[in-house]
PDB file of C-alpha atoms in Angstrom:
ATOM      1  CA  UNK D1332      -8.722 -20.214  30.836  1.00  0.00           C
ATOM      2  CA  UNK D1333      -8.757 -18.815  27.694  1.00  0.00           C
ATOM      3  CA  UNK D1334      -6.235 -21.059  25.978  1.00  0.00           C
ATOM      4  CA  UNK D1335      -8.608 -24.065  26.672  1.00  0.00           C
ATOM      5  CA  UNK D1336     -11.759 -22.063  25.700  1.00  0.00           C
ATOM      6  CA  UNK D1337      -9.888 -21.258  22.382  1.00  0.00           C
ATOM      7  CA  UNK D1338      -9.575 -25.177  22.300  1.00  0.00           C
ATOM      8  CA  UNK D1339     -12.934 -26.196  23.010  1.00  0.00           C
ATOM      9  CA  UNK D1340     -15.072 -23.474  20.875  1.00  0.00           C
ATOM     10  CA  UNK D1341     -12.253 -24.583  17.743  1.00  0.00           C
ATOM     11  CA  UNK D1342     -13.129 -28.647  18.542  1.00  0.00           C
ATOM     12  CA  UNK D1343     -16.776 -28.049  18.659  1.00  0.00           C
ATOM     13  CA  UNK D1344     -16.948 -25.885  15.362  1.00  0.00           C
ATOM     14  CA  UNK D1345     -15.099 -28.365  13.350  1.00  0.00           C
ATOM     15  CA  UNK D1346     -17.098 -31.081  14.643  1.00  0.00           C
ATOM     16  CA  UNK D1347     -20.178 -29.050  13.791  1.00  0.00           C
ATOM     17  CA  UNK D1348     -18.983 -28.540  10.641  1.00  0.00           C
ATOM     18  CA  UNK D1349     -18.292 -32.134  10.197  1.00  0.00           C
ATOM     19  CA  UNK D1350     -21.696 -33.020  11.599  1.00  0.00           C
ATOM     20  CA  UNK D1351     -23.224 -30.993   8.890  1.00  0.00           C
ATOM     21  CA  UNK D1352     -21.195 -32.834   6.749  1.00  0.00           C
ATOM     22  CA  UNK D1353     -22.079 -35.992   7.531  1.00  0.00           C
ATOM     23  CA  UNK D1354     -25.729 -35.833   6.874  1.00  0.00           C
ATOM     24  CA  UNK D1355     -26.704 -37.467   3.810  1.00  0.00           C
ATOM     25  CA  UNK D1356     -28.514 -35.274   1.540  1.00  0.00           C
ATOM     26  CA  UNK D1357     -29.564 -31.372   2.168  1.00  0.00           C
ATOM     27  CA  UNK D1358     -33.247 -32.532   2.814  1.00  0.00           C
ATOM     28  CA  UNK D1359     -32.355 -34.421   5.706  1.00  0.00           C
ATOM     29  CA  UNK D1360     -30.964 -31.463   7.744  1.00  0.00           C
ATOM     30  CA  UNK D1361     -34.294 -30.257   7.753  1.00  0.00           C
ATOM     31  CA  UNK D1362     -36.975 -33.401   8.289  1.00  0.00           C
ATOM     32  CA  UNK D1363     -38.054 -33.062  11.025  1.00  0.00           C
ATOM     33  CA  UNK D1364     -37.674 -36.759  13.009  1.00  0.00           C
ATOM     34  CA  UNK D1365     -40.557 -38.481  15.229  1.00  0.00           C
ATOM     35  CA  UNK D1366     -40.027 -37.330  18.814  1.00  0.00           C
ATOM     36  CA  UNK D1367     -38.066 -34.157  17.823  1.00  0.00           C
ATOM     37  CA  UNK D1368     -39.123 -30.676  17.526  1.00  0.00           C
ATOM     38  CA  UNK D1369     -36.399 -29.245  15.689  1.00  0.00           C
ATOM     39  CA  UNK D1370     -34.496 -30.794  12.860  1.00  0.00           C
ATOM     40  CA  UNK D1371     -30.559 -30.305  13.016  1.00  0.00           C
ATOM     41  CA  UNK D1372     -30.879 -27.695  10.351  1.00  0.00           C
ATOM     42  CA  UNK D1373     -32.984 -25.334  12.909  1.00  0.00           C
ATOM     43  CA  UNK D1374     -30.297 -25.984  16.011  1.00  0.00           C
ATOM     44  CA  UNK D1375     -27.501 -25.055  13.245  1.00  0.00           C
ATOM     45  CA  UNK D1376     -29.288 -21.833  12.950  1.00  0.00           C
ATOM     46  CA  UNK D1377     -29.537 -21.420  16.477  1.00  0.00           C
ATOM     47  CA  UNK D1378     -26.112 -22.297  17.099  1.00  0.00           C
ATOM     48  CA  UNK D1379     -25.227 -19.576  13.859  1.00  0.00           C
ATOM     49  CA  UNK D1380     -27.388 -16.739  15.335  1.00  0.00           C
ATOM     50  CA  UNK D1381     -26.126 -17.263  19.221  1.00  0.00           C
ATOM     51  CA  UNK D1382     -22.215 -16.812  18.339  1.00  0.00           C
ATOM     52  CA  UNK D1383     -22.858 -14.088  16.196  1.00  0.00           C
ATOM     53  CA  UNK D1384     -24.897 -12.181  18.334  1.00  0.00           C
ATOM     54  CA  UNK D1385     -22.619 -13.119  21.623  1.00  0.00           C
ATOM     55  CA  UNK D1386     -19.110 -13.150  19.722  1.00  0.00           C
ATOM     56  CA  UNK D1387     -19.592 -10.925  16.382  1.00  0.00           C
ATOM     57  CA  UNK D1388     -22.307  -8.034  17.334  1.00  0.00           C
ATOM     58  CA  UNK D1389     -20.998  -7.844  21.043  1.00  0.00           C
ATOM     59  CA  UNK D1390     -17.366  -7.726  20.457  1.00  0.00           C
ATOM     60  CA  UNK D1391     -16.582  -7.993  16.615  1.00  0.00           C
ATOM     61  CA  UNK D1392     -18.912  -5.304  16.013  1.00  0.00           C
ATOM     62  CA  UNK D1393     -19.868  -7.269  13.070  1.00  0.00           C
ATOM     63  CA  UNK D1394     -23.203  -5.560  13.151  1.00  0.00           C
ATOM     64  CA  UNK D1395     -25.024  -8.569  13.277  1.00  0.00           C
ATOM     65  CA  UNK D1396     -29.051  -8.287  14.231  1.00  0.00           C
ATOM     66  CA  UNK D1397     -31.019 -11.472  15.469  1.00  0.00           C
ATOM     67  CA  UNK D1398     -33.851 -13.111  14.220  1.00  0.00           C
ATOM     68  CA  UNK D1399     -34.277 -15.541  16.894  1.00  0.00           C
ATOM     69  CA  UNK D1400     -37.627 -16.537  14.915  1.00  0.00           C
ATOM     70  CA  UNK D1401     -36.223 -17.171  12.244  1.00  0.00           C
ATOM     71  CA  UNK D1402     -33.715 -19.434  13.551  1.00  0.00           C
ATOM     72  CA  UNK D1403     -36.844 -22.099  14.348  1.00  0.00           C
ATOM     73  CA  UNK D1404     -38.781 -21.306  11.105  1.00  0.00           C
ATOM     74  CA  UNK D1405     -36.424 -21.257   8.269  1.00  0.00           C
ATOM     75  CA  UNK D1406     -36.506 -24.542   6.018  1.00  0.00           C
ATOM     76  CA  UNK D1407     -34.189 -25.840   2.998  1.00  0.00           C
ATOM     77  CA  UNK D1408     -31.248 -24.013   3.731  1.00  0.00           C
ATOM     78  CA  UNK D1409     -28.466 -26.073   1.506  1.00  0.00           C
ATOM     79  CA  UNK D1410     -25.548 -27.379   3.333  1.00  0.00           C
ATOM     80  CA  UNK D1411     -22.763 -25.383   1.541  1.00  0.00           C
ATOM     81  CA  UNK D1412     -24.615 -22.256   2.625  1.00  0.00           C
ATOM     82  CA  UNK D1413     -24.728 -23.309   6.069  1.00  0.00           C
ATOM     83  CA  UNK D1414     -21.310 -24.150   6.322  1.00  0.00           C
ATOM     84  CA  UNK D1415     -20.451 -20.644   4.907  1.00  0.00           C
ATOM     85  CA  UNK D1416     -22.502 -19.217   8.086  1.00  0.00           C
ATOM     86  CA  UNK D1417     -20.429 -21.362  10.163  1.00  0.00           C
ATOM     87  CA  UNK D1418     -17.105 -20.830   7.915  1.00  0.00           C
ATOM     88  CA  UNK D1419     -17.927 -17.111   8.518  1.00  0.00           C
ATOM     89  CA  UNK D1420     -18.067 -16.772  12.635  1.00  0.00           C
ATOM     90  CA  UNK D1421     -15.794 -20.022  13.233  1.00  0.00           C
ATOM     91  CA  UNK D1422     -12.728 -17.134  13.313  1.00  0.00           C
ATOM     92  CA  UNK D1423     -14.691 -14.680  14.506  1.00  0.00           C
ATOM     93  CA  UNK D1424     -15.298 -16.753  17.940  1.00  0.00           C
ATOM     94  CA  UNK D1425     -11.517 -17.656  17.975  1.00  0.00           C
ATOM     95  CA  UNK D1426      -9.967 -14.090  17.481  1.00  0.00           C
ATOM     96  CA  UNK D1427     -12.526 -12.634  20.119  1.00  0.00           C
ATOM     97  CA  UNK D1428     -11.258 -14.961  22.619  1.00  0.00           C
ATOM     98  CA  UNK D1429      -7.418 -14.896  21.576  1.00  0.00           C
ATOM     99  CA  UNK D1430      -7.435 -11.003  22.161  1.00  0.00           C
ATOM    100  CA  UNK D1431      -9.808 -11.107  25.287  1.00  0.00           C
ATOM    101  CA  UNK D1432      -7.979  -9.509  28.131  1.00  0.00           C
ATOM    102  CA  UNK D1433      -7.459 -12.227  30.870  1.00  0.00           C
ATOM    103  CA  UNK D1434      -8.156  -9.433  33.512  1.00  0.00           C
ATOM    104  CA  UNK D1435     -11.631  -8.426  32.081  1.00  0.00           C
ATOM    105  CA  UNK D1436     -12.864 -12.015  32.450  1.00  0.00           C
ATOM    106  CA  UNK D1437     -14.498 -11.087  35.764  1.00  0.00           C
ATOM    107  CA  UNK D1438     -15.827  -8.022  34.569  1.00  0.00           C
ATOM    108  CA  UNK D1439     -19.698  -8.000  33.717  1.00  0.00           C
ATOM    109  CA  UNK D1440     -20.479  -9.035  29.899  1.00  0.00           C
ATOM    110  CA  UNK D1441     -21.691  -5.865  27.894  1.00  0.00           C
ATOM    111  CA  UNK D1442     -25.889  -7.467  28.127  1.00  0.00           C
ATOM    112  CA  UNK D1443     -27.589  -8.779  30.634  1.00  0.00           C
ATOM    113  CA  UNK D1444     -28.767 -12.469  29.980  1.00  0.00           C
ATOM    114  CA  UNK D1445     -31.543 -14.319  31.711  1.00  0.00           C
ATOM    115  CA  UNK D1446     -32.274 -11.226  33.319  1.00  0.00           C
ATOM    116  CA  UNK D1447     -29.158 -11.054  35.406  1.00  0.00           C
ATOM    117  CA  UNK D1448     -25.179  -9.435  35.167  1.00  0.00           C
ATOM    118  CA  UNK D1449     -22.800 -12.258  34.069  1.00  0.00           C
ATOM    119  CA  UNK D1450     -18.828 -11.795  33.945  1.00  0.00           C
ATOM    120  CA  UNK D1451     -17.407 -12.379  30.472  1.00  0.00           C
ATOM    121  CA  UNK D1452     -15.680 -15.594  31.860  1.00  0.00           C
ATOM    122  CA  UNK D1453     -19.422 -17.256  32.647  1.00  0.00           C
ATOM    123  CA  UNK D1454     -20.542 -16.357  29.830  1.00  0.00           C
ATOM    124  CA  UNK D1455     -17.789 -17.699  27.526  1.00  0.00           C
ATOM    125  CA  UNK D1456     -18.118 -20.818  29.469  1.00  0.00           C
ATOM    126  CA  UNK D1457     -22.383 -20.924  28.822  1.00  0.00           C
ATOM    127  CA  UNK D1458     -21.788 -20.183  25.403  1.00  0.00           C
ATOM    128  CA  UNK D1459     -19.500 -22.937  24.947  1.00  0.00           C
ATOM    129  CA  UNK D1460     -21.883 -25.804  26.767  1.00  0.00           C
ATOM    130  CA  UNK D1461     -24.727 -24.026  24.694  1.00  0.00           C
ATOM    131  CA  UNK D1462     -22.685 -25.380  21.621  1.00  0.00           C
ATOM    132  CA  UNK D1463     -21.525 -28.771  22.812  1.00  0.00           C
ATOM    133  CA  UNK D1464     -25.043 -29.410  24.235  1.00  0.00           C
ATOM    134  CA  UNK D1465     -26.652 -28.593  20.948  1.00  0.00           C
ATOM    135  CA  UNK D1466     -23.959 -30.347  19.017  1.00  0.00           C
ATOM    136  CA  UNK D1467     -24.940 -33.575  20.407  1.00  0.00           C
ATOM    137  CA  UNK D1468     -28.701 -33.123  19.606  1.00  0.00           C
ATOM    138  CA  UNK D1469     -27.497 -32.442  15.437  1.00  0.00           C
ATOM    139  CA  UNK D1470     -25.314 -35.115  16.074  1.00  0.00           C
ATOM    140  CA  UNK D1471     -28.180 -37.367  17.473  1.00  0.00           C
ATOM    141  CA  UNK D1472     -30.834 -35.866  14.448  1.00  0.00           C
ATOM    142  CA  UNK D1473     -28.749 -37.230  11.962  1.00  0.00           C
ATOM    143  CA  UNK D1474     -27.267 -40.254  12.905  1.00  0.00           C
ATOM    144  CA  UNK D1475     -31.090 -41.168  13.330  1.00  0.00           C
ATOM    145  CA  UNK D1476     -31.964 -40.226  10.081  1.00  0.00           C
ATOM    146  CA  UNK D1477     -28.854 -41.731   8.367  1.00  0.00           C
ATOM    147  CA  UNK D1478     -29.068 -45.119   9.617  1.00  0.00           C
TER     148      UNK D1478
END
């Protein structure tokens, strides 16, 4: 299982990075489109501050602190910086998984989430439909804005 998570977390993180990308001019990332909350900017940041919390401050021990808040609030963020964010956990994600031990996929991830124990193999697999999920709404926010 890990081999295809490796596969899936690396498809989905270049085609976030390409989604980013694609949008066509920084402003856009962030305006905010008719019927939608959150412009593809703020899900980016989401997307940013769930794999480094779940990936680099669990297991990386990159030291990484959330600011969930901030994820929703922050505004004007260029696109080069963001894809440094991702540039910066894209391995981190990928070498986490690569030396996961198979037999401690089972065993109950370090912090509870939603209030319950998880094994590490659930909550590789929630992390990566978090991303795909979310991937498709930036991919939806800017094909809207860029047509």
């Amino acid at each position: 299982m890990l081999q295809e998570l490796i596969a899936l977390y690396d498809r989905d993180l270049n085609a976030l990075r390409k989604e980013i990308e694609l949008y066509s001019s920084d402003s856009h990332v962030w305006q905010v489109a008719e019927g939608i909350n959150n412009p593809g900017g703020n899900v980016f940041l989401h997307l940013m501050g769930n794999l480094n919390t779940f990936f680099g401050a669990v297991y990386a021990n990159t030291g990484y602190v959330r600011d969930r808040p901030l994820e929703f609030t922050a505004r004007d963020i260029p696109r080069k910086t963001l894809i440094q964010m991702l540039d910066e956990i894209h391995p981190i994600v990928l070498q986490v998984l690569r030396d996961f031990p198979a037999d401690k996929l089972g065993d109950i991830y370090p912090i509870r989430i939603f209030d319950e124990d998880k094994t590490n193999g659930y909550i590789f697999i929630h992390l990566e439909t978090h991303l795909a999920y979310h991937l498709g709404q930036i991919n939806y926010h800017r094909r809207l804005l860029n047509s």
